[in-house]
PDB file of C-alpha atoms and ligand atoms in Angstrom:
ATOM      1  CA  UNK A1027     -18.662  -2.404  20.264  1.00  0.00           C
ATOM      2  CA  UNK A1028     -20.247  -5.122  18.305  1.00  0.00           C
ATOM      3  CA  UNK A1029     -17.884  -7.758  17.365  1.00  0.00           C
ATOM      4  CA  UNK A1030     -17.717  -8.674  13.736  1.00  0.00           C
ATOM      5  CA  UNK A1031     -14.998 -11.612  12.541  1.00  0.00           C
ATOM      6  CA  UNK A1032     -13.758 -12.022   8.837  1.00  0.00           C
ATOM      7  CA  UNK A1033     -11.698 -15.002   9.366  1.00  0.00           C
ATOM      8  CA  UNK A1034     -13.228 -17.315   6.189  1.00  0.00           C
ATOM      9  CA  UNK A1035     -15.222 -19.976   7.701  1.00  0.00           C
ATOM     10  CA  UNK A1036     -13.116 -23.221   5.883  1.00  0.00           C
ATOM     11  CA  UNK A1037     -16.562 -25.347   5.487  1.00  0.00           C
ATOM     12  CA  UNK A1038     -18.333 -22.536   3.586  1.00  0.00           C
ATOM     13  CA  UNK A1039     -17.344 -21.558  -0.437  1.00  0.00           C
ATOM     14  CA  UNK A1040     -20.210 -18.900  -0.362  1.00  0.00           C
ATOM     15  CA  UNK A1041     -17.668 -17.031  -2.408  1.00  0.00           C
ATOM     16  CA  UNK A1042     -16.415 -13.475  -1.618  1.00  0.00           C
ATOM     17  CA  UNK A1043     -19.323 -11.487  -2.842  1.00  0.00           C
ATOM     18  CA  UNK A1044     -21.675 -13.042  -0.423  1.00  0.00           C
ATOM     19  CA  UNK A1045     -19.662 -13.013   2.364  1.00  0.00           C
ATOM     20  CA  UNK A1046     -19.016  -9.740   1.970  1.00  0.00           C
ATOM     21  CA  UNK A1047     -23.170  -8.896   1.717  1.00  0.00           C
ATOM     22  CA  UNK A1048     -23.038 -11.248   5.129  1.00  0.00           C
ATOM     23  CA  UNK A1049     -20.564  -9.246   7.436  1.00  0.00           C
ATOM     24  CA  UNK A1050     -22.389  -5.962   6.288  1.00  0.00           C
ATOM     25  CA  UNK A1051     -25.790  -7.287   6.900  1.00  0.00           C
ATOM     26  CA  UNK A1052     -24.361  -8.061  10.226  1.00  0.00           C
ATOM     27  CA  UNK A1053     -22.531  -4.780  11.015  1.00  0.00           C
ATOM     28  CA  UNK A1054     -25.758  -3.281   9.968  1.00  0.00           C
ATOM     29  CA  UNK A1055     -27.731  -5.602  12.649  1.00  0.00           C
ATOM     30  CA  UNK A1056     -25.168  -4.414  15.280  1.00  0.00           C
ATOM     31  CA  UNK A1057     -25.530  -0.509  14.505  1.00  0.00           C
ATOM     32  CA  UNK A1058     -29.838  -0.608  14.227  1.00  0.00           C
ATOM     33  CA  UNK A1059     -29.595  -2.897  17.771  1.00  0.00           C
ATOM     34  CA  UNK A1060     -27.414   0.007  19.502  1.00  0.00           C
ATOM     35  CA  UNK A1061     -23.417  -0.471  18.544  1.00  0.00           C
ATOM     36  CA  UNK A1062     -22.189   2.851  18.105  1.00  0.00           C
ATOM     37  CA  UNK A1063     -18.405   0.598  16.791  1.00  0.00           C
ATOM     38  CA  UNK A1064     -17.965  -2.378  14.498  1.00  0.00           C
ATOM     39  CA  UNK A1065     -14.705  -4.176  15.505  1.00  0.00           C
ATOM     40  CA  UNK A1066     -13.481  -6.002  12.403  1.00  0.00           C
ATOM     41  CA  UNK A1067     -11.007  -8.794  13.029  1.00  0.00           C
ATOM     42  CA  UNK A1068      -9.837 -10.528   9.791  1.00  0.00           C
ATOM     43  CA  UNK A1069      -6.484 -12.844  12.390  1.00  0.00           C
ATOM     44  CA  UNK A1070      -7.693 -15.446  14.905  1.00  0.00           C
ATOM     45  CA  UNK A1071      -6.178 -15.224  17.944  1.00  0.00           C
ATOM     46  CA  UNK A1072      -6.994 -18.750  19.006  1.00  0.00           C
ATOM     47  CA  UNK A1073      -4.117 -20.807  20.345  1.00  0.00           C
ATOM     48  CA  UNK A1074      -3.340 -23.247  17.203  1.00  0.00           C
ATOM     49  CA  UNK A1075      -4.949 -21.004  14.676  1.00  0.00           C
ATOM     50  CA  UNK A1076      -2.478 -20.719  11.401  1.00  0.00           C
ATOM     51  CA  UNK A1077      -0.724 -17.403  11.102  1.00  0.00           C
ATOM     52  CA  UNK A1078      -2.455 -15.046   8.401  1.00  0.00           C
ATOM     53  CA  UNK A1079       0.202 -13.279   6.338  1.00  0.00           C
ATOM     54  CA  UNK A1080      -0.137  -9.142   6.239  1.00  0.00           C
ATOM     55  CA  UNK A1081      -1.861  -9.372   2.449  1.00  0.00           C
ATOM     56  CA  UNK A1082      -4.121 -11.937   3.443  1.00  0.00           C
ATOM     57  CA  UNK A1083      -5.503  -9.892   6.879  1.00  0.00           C
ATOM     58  CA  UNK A1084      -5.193  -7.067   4.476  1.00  0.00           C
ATOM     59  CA  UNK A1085      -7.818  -8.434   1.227  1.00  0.00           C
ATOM     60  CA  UNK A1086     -10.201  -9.975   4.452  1.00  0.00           C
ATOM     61  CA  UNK A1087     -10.346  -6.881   5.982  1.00  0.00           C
ATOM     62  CA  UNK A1088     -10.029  -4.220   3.633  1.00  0.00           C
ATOM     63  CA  UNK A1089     -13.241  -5.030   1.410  1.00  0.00           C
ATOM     64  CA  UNK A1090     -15.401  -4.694   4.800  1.00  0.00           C
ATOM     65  CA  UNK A1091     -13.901  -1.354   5.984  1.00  0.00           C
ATOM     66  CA  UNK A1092     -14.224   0.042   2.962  1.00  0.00           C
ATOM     67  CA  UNK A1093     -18.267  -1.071   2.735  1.00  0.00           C
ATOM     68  CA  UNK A1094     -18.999  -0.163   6.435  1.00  0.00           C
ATOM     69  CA  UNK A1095     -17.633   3.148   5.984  1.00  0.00           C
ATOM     70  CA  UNK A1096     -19.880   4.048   2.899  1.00  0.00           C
ATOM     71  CA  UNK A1097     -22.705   2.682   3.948  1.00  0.00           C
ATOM     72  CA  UNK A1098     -23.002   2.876   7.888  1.00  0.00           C
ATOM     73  CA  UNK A1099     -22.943   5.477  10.265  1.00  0.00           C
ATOM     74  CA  UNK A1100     -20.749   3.950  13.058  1.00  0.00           C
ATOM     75  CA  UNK A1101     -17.171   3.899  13.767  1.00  0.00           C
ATOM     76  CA  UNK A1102     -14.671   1.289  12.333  1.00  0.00           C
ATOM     77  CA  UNK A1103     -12.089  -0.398  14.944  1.00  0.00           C
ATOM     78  CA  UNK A1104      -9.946  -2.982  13.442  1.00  0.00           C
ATOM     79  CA  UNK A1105      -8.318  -5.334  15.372  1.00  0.00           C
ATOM     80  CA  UNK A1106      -4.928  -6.008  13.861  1.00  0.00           C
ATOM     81  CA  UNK A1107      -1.395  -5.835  14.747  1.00  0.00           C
ATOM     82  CA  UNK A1108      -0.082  -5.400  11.456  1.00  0.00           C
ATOM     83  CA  UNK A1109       1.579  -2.326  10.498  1.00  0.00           C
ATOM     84  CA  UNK A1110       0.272  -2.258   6.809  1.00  0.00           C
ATOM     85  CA  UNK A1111      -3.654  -3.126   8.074  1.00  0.00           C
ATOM     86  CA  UNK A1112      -3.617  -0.457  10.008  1.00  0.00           C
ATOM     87  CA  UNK A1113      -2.572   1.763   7.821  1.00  0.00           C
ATOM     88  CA  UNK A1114      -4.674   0.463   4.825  1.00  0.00           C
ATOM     89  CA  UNK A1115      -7.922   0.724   6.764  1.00  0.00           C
ATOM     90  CA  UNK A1116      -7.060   4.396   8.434  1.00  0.00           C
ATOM     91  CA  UNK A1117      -7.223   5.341   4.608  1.00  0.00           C
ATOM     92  CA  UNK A1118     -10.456   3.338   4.242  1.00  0.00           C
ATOM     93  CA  UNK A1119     -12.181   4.505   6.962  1.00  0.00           C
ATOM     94  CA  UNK A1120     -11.229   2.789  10.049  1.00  0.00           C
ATOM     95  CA  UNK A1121     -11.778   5.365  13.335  1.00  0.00           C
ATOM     96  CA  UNK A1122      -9.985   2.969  15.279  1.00  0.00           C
ATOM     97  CA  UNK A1123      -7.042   0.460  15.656  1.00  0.00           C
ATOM     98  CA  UNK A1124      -7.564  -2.320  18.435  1.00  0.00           C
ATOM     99  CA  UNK A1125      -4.141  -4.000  18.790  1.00  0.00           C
ATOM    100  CA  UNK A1126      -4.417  -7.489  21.027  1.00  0.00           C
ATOM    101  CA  UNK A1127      -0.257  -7.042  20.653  1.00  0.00           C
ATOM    102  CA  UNK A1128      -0.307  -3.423  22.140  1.00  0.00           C
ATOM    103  CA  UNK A1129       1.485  -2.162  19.314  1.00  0.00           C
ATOM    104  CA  UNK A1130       4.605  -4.655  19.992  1.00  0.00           C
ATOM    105  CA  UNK A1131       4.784  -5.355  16.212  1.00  0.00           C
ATOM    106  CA  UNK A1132       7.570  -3.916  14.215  1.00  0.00           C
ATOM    107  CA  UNK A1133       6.694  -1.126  12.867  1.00  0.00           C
ATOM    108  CA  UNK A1134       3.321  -0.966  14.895  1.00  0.00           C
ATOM    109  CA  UNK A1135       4.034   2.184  16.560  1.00  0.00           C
ATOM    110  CA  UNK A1136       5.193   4.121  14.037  1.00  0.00           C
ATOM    111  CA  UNK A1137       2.068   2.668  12.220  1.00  0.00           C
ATOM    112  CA  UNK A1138      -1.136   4.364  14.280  1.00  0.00           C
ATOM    113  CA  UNK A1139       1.446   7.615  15.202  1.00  0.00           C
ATOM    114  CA  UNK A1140       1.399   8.348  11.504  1.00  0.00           C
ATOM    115  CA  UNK A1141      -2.655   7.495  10.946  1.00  0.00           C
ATOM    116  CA  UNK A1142      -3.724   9.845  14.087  1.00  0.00           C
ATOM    117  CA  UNK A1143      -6.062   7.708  15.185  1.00  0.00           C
ATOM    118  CA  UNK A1144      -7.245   6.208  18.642  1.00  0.00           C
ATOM    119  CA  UNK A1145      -6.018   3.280  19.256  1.00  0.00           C
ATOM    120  CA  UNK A1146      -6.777   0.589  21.921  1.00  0.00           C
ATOM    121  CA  UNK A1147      -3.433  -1.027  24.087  1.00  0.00           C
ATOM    122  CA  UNK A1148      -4.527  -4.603  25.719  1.00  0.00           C
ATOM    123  CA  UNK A1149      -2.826  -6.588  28.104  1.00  0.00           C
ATOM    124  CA  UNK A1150      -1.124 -10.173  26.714  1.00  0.00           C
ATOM    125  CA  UNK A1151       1.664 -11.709  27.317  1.00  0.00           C
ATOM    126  CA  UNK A1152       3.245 -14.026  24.873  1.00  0.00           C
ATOM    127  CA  UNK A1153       1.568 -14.748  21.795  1.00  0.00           C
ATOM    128  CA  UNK A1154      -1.589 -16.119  21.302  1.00  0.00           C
ATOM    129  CA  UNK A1155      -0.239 -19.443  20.297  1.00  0.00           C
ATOM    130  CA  UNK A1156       1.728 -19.650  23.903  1.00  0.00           C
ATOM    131  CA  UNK A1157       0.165 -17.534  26.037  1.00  0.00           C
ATOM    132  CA  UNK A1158      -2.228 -20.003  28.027  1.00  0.00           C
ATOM    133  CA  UNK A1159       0.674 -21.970  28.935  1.00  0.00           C
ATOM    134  CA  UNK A1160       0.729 -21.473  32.294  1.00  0.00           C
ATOM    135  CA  UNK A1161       0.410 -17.884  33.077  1.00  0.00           C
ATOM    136  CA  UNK A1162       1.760 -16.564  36.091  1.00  0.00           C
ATOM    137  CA  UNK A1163       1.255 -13.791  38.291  1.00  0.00           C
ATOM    138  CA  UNK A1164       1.910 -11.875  41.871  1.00  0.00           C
ATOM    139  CA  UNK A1165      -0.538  -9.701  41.615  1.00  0.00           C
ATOM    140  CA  UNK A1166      -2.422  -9.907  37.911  1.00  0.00           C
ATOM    141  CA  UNK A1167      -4.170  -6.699  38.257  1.00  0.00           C
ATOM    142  CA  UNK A1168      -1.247  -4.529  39.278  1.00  0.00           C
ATOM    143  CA  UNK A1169       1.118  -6.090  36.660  1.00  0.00           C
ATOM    144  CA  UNK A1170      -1.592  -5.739  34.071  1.00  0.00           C
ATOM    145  CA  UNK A1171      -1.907  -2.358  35.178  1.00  0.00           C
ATOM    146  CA  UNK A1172       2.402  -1.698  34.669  1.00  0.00           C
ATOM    147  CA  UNK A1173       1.998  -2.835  31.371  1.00  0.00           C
ATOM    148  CA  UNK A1174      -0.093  -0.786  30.107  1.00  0.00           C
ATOM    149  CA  UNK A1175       1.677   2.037  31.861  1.00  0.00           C
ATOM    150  CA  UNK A1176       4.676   0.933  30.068  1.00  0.00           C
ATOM    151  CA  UNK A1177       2.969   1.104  26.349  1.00  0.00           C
ATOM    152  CA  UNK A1178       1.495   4.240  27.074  1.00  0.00           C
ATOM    153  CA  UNK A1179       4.801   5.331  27.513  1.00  0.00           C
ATOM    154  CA  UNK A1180       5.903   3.491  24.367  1.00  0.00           C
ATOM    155  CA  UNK A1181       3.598   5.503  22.595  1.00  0.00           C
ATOM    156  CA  UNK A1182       4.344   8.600  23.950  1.00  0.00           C
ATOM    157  CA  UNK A1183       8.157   8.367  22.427  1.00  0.00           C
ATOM    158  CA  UNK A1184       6.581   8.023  19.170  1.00  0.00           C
ATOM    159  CA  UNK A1185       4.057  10.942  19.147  1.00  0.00           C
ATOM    160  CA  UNK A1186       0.764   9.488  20.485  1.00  0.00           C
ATOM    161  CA  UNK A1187      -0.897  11.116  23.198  1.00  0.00           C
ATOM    162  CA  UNK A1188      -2.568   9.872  25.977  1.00  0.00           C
ATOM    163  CA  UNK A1189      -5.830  11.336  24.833  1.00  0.00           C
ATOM    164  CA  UNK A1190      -5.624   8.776  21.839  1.00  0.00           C
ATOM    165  CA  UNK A1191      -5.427   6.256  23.847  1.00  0.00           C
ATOM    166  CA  UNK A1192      -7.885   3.576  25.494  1.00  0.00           C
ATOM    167  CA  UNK A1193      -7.140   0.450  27.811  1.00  0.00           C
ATOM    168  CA  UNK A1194      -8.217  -3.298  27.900  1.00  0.00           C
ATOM    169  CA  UNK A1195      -7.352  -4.996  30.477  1.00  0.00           C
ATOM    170  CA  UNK A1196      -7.258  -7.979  28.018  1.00  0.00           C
ATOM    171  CA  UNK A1197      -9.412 -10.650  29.376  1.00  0.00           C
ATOM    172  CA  UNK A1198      -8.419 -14.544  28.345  1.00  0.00           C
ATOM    173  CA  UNK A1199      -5.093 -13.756  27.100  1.00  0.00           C
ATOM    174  CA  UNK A1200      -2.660 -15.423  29.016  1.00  0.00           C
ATOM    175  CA  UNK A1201      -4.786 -15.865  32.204  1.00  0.00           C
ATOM    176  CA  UNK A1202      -6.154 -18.077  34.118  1.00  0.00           C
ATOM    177  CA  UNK A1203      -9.495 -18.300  35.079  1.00  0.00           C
ATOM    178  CA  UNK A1204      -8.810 -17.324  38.537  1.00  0.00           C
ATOM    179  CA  UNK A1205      -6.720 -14.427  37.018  1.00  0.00           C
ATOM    180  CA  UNK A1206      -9.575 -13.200  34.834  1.00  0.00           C
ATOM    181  CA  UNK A1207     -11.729 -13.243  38.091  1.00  0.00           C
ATOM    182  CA  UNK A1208      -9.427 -11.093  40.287  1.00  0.00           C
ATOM    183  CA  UNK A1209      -8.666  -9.119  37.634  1.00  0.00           C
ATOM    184  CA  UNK A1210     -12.345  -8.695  36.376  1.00  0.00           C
ATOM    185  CA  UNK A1211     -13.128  -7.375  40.529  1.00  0.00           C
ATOM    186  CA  UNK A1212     -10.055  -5.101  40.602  1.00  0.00           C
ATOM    187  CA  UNK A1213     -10.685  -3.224  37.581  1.00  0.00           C
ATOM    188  CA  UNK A1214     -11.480   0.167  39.102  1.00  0.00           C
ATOM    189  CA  UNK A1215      -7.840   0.154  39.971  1.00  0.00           C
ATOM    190  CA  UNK A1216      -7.134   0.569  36.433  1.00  0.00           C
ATOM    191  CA  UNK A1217      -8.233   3.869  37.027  1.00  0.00           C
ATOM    192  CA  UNK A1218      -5.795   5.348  37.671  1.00  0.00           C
ATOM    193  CA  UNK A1219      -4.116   4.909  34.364  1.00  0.00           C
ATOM    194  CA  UNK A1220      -6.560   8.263  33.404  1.00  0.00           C
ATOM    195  CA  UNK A1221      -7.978   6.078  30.380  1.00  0.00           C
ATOM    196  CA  UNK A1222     -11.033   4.995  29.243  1.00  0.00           C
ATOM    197  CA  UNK A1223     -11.491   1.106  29.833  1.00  0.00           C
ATOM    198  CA  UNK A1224     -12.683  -0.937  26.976  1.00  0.00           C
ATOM    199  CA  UNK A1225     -13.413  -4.840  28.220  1.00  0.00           C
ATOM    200  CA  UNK A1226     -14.014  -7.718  26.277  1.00  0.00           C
ATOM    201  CA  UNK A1227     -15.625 -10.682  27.382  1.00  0.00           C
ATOM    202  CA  UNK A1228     -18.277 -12.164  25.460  1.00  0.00           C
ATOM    203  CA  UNK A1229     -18.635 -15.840  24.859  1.00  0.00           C
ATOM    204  CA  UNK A1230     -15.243 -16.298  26.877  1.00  0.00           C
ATOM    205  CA  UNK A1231     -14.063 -18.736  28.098  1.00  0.00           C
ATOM    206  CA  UNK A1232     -13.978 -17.757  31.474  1.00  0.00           C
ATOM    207  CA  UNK A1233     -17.630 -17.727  31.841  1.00  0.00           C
ATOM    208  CA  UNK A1234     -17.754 -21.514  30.482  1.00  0.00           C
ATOM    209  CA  UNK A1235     -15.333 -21.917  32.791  1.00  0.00           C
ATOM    210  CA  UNK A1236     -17.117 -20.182  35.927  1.00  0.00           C
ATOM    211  CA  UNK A1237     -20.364 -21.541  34.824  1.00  0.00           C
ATOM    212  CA  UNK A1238     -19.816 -25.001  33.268  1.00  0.00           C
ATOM    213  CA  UNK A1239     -21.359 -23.714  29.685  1.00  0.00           C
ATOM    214  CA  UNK A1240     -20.413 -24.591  26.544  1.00  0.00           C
ATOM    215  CA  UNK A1241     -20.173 -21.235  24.305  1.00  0.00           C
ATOM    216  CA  UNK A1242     -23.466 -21.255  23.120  1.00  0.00           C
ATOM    217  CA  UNK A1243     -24.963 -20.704  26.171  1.00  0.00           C
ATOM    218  CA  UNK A1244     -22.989 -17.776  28.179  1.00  0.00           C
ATOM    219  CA  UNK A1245     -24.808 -15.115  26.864  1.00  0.00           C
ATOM    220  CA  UNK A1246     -26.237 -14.482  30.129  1.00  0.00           C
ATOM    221  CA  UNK A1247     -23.181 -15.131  32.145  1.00  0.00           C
ATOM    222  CA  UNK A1248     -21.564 -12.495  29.327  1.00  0.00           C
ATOM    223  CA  UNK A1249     -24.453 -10.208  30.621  1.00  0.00           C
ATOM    224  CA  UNK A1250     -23.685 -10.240  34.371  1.00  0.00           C
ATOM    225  CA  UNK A1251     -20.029  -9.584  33.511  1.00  0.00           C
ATOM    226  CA  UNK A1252     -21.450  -6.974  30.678  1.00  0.00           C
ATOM    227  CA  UNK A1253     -23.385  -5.027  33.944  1.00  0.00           C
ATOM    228  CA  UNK A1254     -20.910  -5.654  36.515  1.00  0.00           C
ATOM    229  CA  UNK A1255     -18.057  -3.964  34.198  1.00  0.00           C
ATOM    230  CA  UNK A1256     -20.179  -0.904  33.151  1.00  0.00           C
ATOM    231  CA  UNK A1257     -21.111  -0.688  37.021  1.00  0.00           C
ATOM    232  CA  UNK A1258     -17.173  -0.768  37.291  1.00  0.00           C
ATOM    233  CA  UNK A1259     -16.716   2.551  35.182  1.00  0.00           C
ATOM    234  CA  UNK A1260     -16.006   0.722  31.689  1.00  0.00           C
ATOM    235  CA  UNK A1261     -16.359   2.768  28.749  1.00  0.00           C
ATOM    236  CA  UNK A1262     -16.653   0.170  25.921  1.00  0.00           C
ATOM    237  CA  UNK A1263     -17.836  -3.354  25.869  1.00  0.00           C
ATOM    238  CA  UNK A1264     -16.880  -5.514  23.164  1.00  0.00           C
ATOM    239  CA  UNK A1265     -19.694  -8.112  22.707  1.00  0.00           C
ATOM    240  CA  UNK A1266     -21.503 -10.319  20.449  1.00  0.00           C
ATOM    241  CA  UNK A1267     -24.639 -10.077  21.568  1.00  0.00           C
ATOM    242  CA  UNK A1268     -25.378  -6.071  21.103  1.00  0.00           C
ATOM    243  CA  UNK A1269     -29.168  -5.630  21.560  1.00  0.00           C
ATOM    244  CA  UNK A1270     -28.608  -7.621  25.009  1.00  0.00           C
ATOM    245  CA  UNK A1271     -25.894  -5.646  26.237  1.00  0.00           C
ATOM    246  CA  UNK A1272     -27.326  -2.420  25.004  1.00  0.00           C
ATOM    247  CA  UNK A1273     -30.283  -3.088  26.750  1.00  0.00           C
ATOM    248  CA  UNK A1274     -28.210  -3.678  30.146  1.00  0.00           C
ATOM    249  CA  UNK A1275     -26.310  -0.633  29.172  1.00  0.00           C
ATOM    250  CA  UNK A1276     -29.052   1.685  29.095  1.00  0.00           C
ATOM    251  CA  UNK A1277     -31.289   0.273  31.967  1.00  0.00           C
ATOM    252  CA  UNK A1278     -27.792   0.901  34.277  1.00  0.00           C
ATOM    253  CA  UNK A1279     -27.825   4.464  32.588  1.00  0.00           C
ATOM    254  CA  UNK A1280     -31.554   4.858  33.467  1.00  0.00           C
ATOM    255  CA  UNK A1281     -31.233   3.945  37.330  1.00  0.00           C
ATOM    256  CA  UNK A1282     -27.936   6.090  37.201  1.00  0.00           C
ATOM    257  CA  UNK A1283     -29.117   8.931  36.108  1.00  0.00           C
ATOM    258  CA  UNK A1284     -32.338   9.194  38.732  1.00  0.00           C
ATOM    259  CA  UNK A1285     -32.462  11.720  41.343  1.00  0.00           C
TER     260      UNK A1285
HETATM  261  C1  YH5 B 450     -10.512  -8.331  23.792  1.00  0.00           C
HETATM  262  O1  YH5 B 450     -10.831  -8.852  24.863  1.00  0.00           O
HETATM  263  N1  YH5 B 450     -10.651 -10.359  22.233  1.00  0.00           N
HETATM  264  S1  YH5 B 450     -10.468 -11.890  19.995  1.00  0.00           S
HETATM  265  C2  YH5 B 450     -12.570 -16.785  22.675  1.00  0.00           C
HETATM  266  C3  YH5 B 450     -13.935 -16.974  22.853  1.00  0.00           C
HETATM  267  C4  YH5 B 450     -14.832 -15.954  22.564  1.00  0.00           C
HETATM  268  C5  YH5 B 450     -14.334 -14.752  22.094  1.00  0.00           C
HETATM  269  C6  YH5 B 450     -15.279 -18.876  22.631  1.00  0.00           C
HETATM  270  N2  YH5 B 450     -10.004  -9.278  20.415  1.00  0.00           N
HETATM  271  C7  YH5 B 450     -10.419  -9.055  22.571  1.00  0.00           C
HETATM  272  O2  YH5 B 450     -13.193 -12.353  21.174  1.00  0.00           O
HETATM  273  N3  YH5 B 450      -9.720  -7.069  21.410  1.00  0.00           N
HETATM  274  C8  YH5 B 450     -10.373 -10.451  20.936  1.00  0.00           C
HETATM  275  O3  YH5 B 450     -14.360 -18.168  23.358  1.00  0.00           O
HETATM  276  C9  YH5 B 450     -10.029  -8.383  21.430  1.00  0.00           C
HETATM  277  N4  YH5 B 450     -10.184  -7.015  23.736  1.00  0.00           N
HETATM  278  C10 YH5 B 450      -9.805  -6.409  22.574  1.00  0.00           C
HETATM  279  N5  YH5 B 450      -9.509  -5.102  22.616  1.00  0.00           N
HETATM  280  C11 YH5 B 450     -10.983 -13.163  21.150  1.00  0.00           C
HETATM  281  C12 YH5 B 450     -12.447 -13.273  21.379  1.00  0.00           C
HETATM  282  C13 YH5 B 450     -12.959 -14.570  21.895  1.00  0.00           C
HETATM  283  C14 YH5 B 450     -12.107 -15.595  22.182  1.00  0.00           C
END
């Protein structure tokens, strides 16, 4: 899953026809270097980033879905927590809702029930605003893991099965680094939730963290983690860097896969 952010960039006034040319040229990188999903985020979810308002996410991220989906052959996750978004871009196009919130929104559920599509449930608690301040678990792997048990069940009272449904264990949001490390090592036990595990960790902080590198240089630390997750049974990664990661994808495949 090749990661592709909408957010206007305040120092540019490149105007909206040539951003717009931008982000496709750059979904279209992602696809011909191996993504077979564009996410398309169009909220930060930076602590002190300013709120977005539902119309705002909405003309960011509608213009983009509606491009990649006639001219691209990929599938279209949006990550949004906004009940109209996601059911603006399921018209468009979209084959996917990501949901940092885990569908906590008002109106969420009901939201991706009524679009049928798959949707992605990832572990945060608080908001992004609050969330790194001071996080604290017993055990952050199991209590990540009861979380998610609990919005699967969430969506089950509204009509979304389980096959729908995929699971992030929601690395940097509202962890610590020593968090994101033990739960990074115990992700097999997520497991046992029956779901496909979708992990997202490029450019993180916890690699600049682990490794002393400012975010222009953990692409290789991103890497490890990228090999080290898919050796863990992860299904998706959501990265920046695709022809990297699909490179470390499909050498793991390669070795897997001999006699
Ligand atoms: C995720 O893990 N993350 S947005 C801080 C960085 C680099 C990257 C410089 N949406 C996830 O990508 N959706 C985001 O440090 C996500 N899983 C899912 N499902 C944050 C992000 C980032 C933040």
């Amino acid at each position: 899953m090749g990661i592709l952010n909408v957010t206007p960039d305040s120092f540019s006034d490149g105007g909206q026809y040539s951003q717009l040319d931008a982000a496709l040229r750059h979904a279209e990188a992602m696809v011909a270097a191996g993504a077979t999903l564009i996410d398309v985020g169009g909220e930060s979810t930076r602590p002190g980033a300013r709120a977005v308002s539902p119309l705002e996410e909405l003309e960011r991220v509608a213009p983009i879905v509606e491009r990649i989906h006639r001219e691209l052959d990929v599938i279209i996750s949006v990550d949004t927590s906004t009940p109209a978004v996601m059911r603006e871009t399921a018209r468009l196009g979209a084959g996917l809702i990501n949901d940092v919130r885990s569908l906590r929104r008002d109106g969420a559920l009901d939201a991706v029930a009524a679009t049928g599509l798959p949707v992605c449930l990832m572990h945060m608690l608080g908001e992004p605003g609050d969330m790194q301040d001071n996080p604290h678990y017993q055990d952050v792997t199991k209590e990540v893991g009861e979380f998610l048990a609990e919005r699967i069940a969430q969506c089950a009272s509204v009509g979304i099965p389980a096959e729908r449904i995929i699971l992030d264990p929601g690395f940097g949001f509202a962890k610590n680094l020593q968090h994101n490390l033990s739960l990074f090592k115990h992700m097999e036990a997520l497991h046992a939730l029956g779901r496909p595990l979708l992990v997202g960790v490029s450019r993180k902080s916890m690699i600049g963290q682990a490794l002393n590198r400012p975010v222009g240089a953990r692409l290789y630390g991103g890497l490890a983690l990228a090999a080290l997750a898919s050796v863990k049974g992860a299904r998706i990664l959501r990265v920046h860097d695709v022809a990297e990661t699909v490179d470390v994808v499909r050498m793991i495949a390669a070795v897997e896969s001999a006699e």
